[in-house]
Every structure is written in structure tokens, then in C-alpha cells.
């Protein structure tokens, strides 16, 4: 039967997460020697070689095995069936000349390397901040390839968490609504975003956040795409929304919010002297701006969706 939908590359990640291997320590140990091991320092930076590329030794070069229960994190399998792990750099004698943070890596590295780094960084952050049970206070013992923390006191299981947040390009039909925070670089503006609250639909979150931050009333919205944002563990759900042409006002979160026409948006970021600077191309916020421009010019969004863990 022919599929009613076209193939969508956004449905595929850098690695096969291989959940069936997480509960099999013997299988993971058997793959260790030929595996690639991504090393992270205590600040969450990845070790990089002299050229700034990802330093990723084999498991055999790192240690005799993946370590005790929970020492390493099993990330998944590459297309060539090579296993990938993450490990705190302090647990190995290996070192590399450089360290690279995730945002820098996303702008410089191939999508595969940046995506694996993003996955490893998000899991490292979760584990470093969830060492004790939130119910009884006892310590957690990590298993299932590092993806499960089981309380050593009450036995409750803890899993990595992802916080959903909406990010939305708001238009009144001809203009785009952008806001800026006081801490951002001069003239930097972006689309609006906010966390989903308990009991809300995503659409309700879009309308609430836009109203709270700018006073602009949303009439309707449509989902376009998503992007993991491991700073430290959000999933950004991208929307385009149609709103009333209300005059924006700002709350405590924003320093300014205003409408921009298509010519102003097209010219953004081309000069330091310009009135408008946008986010870097690697971000879903910039991708949503580009989708709005595509709709203004062609009536339909671009089919290419944002990808890569650090975008």
C-alpha cells in the first residue's frame, strides 16, 4: 500500500536508540571495545581534538569495559551498527587538547556529531541533578544503560525528563511579532516562547504565552515542527499563529515587543548597524522566522524541518 505521507527525514535521529539493548549489560559490554565513546567534562563540554573536531576514542582505548552499573550511558547504534556511549571524562585517563560547548559544536560540527553530543549532554545534566530520590531522599542507582535511576530506599523508578515548551511565530497576516529580553545582545529579537503548564493543550499554551508576554490576542495556530533543546532538557514545539493586530505591550519577561514587516525581517542580521538582529540559523526560532517569510512569499512553508539536537 502506498503511504499517504511523503518520507520525512525529521522522523529519523542520529542514532538508533536501541532500547532493547539497555537492559542487557552483557550485550553492552560485548560491544564496548569497538564502541565510540563521547567524553564530557564536568561542565558538559565535549572533548575535542586539536582541530576542534569531536574527540571520540574507542571503548578499548578508554577502559577495559563500560564500568560499573550506570557509569557510562549507552546512547545507541549508528547506521554501521557501531555502539555509542557517553562517559564523564574524569572517569578515564584520556584527555584532548580542546573542549567545546554544545552551542559552538552545533554551529561547527556535522549534524550527526552535534546530535549525539546533544543527547549525551541532556542525559548527563539529568543524572547530575537527580542523584537522590525526590520521594524519600535516598540515593539513586542508575541502570538500563544509564537511562533509569532506581531509588535504593523506596525502589521508585526515575526516568530522564523533557520539558515541553512552545515557540511561535505570530503574524497578523502581513507582519511578524518579535520580542527581546534585556540580557540579549543589542537589537536581537526573536519569536516568542514559553513552557507548557499542567492541564494545558499546546494551542492553549501558545495563546496564553503570547497574551501574557505581549498582550496580543491569538486567533488560531498550527504546529510546524520541533527541536530538542538540551539547555538543559527542553523540547521546543514550533507553531505559527495568526493574531489580532493589537499594539504589543510587555511584561516582566520582555524588554520590548513589536511588529516587523517582511522587508525588515529579510534585511535582519545583514549589518551590525541594522535595527534588527535575529537568532543564529541553527535555532528553531530562526527556522520559524524563515517559515513565516516562505508563507508570505509563496503561501506555503518550506518542507525542511529543523533537526539536530542543538538547533
XYZ file of C-alpha atoms in Angstrom:
311
model
C 0.000 0.000 0.000
C 1.334 3.405 -0.901
C 1.884 5.707 2.033
C -0.393 8.767 2.165
C 2.515 10.798 3.529
C 5.917 11.599 1.985
C 9.071 10.354 3.645
C 10.102 12.815 6.322
C 13.788 12.947 7.311
C 12.807 14.769 10.514
C 11.417 11.429 11.783
C 14.904 9.939 11.981
C 17.582 10.692 14.572
C 21.353 10.467 14.577
C 21.300 7.099 16.348
C 19.030 4.110 16.706
C 18.301 4.416 20.431
C 18.218 0.565 20.603
C 16.062 0.379 23.722
C 16.173 -3.422 23.579
C 19.888 -3.339 24.490
C 19.594 -1.042 27.514
C 18.504 -3.847 29.827
C 21.196 -6.271 28.638
C 24.509 -5.427 30.394
C 26.266 -8.396 28.804
C 25.348 -7.228 25.294
C 26.528 -3.700 26.036
C 29.813 -4.992 27.477
C 30.355 -7.115 24.365
C 30.058 -4.026 22.168
C 32.282 -1.820 24.324
C 35.723 -2.455 22.817
C 34.705 -1.314 19.310
C 32.232 1.319 20.503
C 32.805 5.057 20.194
C 32.842 6.920 23.498
C 31.960 10.592 23.759
C 33.694 12.189 26.743
C 32.116 15.095 28.637
C 33.769 17.252 31.277
C 32.009 18.347 34.474
C 30.683 21.481 32.740
C 29.048 19.466 29.981
C 31.597 20.329 27.304
C 32.743 17.652 24.876
C 36.394 16.801 24.447
C 37.656 17.859 21.017
C 40.883 17.294 19.112
C 43.444 19.887 18.021
C 41.293 20.848 15.030
C 38.188 21.295 17.163
C 36.531 18.117 15.875
C 34.810 15.647 18.190
C 37.312 13.505 20.080
C 35.687 10.106 20.238
C 38.013 7.211 21.137
C 37.005 3.582 21.050
C 35.891 1.833 24.206
C 39.084 -0.225 24.135
C 41.132 2.982 24.302
C 39.075 4.299 27.200
C 38.913 1.331 29.575
C 38.513 -2.418 29.769
C 34.729 -2.172 29.917
C 31.800 0.241 30.244
C 32.376 0.385 34.006
C 30.090 -0.432 36.884
C 26.338 -0.188 36.665
C 25.424 3.270 35.421
C 28.988 4.533 34.951
C 28.573 5.048 31.212
C 25.490 5.977 29.213
C 24.507 3.878 26.223
C 23.400 6.318 23.514
C 22.512 3.894 20.728
C 23.686 2.358 17.481
C 24.945 4.135 14.385
C 23.949 3.054 10.891
C 27.033 0.822 10.704
C 25.929 -0.916 13.944
C 28.673 0.736 15.997
C 27.570 1.360 19.578
C 27.955 4.862 21.007
C 28.392 5.636 24.695
C 28.920 8.758 26.792
C 31.188 8.908 29.818
C 32.354 11.568 32.260
C 35.891 12.482 31.218
C 37.003 12.353 34.861
C 36.498 8.574 34.806
C 39.216 7.998 32.208
C 42.886 8.878 31.885
C 42.388 10.036 28.292
C 42.458 13.736 27.517
C 42.154 16.007 24.496
C 43.506 19.491 23.742
C 40.146 21.230 23.407
C 36.718 21.484 24.995
C 33.645 22.580 23.053
C 30.271 23.656 24.403
C 27.087 22.461 22.741
C 26.127 25.708 21.035
C 29.563 26.044 19.461
C 29.533 22.403 18.403
C 26.116 22.782 16.772
C 27.461 25.600 14.626
C 30.702 23.829 13.669
C 30.240 20.075 13.674
C 28.394 17.752 11.294
C 24.759 17.191 12.267
C 25.472 13.620 13.406
C 28.223 14.636 15.837
C 26.234 17.567 17.197
C 23.127 15.412 17.603
C 24.942 12.713 19.557
C 26.586 15.377 21.729
C 23.183 16.929 22.453
C 21.748 13.583 23.521
C 24.717 12.882 25.787
C 24.647 16.370 27.322
C 20.953 16.185 28.171
C 21.371 12.820 29.891
C 24.468 13.960 31.765
C 22.573 17.001 33.052
C 19.616 14.888 34.179
C 21.816 12.415 36.045
C 23.929 15.099 37.710
C 20.806 16.785 39.110
C 18.895 13.664 40.052
C 21.228 11.820 42.400
C 18.600 11.382 45.110
C 15.001 10.273 45.190
C 12.506 13.113 45.357
C 10.177 10.971 47.480
C 12.365 9.560 50.271
C 15.729 11.253 49.697
C 17.755 8.071 49.269
C 20.388 7.766 46.542
C 19.638 6.618 43.005
C 21.388 3.685 41.331
C 21.455 4.009 37.543
C 20.797 1.064 35.237
C 19.412 0.273 31.770
C 22.427 1.815 30.085
C 22.139 4.923 32.260
C 18.517 5.682 31.381
C 16.887 4.558 34.649
C 17.523 5.723 38.194
C 16.125 3.376 40.828
C 15.816 4.592 44.409
C 17.907 2.496 46.785
C 15.455 3.299 49.564
C 11.852 3.071 48.383
C 12.521 1.468 44.984
C 10.735 4.153 42.916
C 11.986 4.432 39.343
C 13.115 7.766 37.906
C 13.492 8.481 34.184
C 15.017 11.347 32.189
C 12.609 14.237 31.885
C 11.951 16.510 28.949
C 10.106 19.775 29.499
C 7.774 20.747 26.623
C 7.796 24.373 25.531
C 6.074 26.123 22.646
C 7.868 28.566 20.382
C 5.726 30.533 17.977
C 5.951 32.852 15.003
C 2.987 35.229 15.472
C 1.640 37.109 12.464
C -1.252 39.475 11.839
C -1.215 38.474 8.179
C 1.455 40.867 6.949
C 3.730 41.458 9.960
C 5.714 39.278 12.371
C 5.649 39.791 16.146
C 9.086 39.611 17.777
C 10.300 40.314 21.289
C 13.590 40.768 23.088
C 14.916 40.192 26.597
C 17.080 42.808 28.278
C 20.011 40.390 28.613
C 20.257 39.743 24.852
C 22.756 41.435 22.520
C 21.730 44.836 21.211
C 18.938 44.777 18.603
C 18.469 40.999 18.956
C 14.818 39.965 18.619
C 13.213 36.529 18.447
C 9.889 34.767 18.247
C 8.006 34.144 21.487
C 8.280 31.012 23.625
C 7.109 29.569 26.922
C 6.668 26.369 28.900
C 3.545 24.236 28.794
C 1.675 24.318 32.110
C -0.185 21.369 33.676
C -3.582 20.730 32.119
C -2.936 22.821 29.004
C -3.093 21.865 25.366
C -0.232 23.140 23.235
C -2.622 25.502 21.468
C -3.745 26.961 24.784
C -0.132 27.479 25.771
C 0.522 29.406 22.546
C -2.413 31.728 23.157
C -1.622 32.219 26.852
C 2.094 32.893 26.432
C 1.593 35.401 23.615
C -1.102 37.222 25.576
C 0.918 37.240 28.816
C 4.132 38.460 27.207
C 2.781 40.973 24.691
C -0.958 41.493 25.185
C -1.586 40.295 21.613
C -4.643 38.043 21.138
C -4.103 34.823 19.157
C -6.973 33.706 16.910
C -5.540 30.344 15.832
C -2.302 28.418 15.485
C -0.775 25.477 13.621
C 2.076 23.136 14.527
C 5.073 23.165 12.147
C 7.931 21.208 13.705
C 10.004 20.521 16.797
C 13.564 20.620 18.005
C 15.207 19.212 21.120
C 16.912 21.980 23.054
C 19.232 20.377 25.594
C 19.909 23.557 27.592
C 19.286 21.602 29.729
C 16.319 19.469 28.598
C 13.528 21.166 26.672
C 11.624 20.064 23.616
C 10.709 23.129 21.579
C 7.397 22.685 19.736
C 7.206 25.174 16.880
C 3.972 26.876 15.809
C 2.788 29.635 13.541
C -0.099 31.673 14.917
C -2.471 34.225 13.456
C -3.292 37.066 15.833
C -5.199 40.318 16.061
C -3.156 43.397 15.061
C -3.013 44.540 18.691
C -0.397 47.037 19.796
C 2.154 44.994 21.792
C 2.922 45.741 25.411
C 5.481 43.907 27.500
C 5.549 42.148 30.860
C 8.486 41.440 33.172
C 9.986 38.839 30.794
C 10.479 41.101 27.792
C 12.183 44.461 27.384
C 10.423 45.159 24.100
C 7.997 43.592 21.608
C 6.990 44.950 18.229
C 5.660 44.091 14.795
C 8.101 43.851 11.863
C 7.208 43.742 8.182
C 8.719 41.290 5.701
C 11.285 43.773 4.339
C 12.612 44.443 7.822
C 12.879 40.711 8.560
C 14.627 39.956 5.257
C 17.220 42.649 5.999
C 17.826 41.449 9.556
C 21.287 40.328 10.541
C 22.983 41.669 7.418
C 24.666 44.542 9.235
C 25.667 45.352 12.795
C 24.171 48.782 12.193
C 20.736 47.397 11.351
C 17.660 47.793 13.514
C 17.044 44.059 13.799
C 19.266 41.075 14.552
C 17.857 37.519 14.570
C 18.905 34.262 16.198
C 21.563 32.086 14.576
C 20.419 29.824 11.713
C 20.900 26.708 13.869
C 17.944 27.609 16.114
C 14.300 26.684 15.664
C 13.445 30.328 16.359
C 15.248 31.372 13.162
C 13.687 28.452 11.279
C 10.204 29.649 12.259
C 11.032 33.139 11.009
C 12.095 31.608 7.699
C 8.836 29.631 7.562
C 6.867 32.841 8.002
C 8.827 34.508 5.208
C 8.176 31.500 2.966
C 4.446 31.768 3.659
C 4.467 35.491 2.930
C 6.307 34.936 -0.358
C 4.879 31.621 -1.545
C 1.865 30.865 0.600
C 3.314 27.580 1.937
C 6.065 26.700 4.449
C 9.353 25.121 3.478
C 9.276 21.312 3.843
C 12.682 21.189 5.504
C 12.223 20.852 9.244
C 14.700 21.764 11.958
C 16.826 18.874 13.122
C 19.843 18.083 15.240
C 19.801 18.119 18.980
C 21.383 21.508 19.435
C 19.477 23.532 16.915
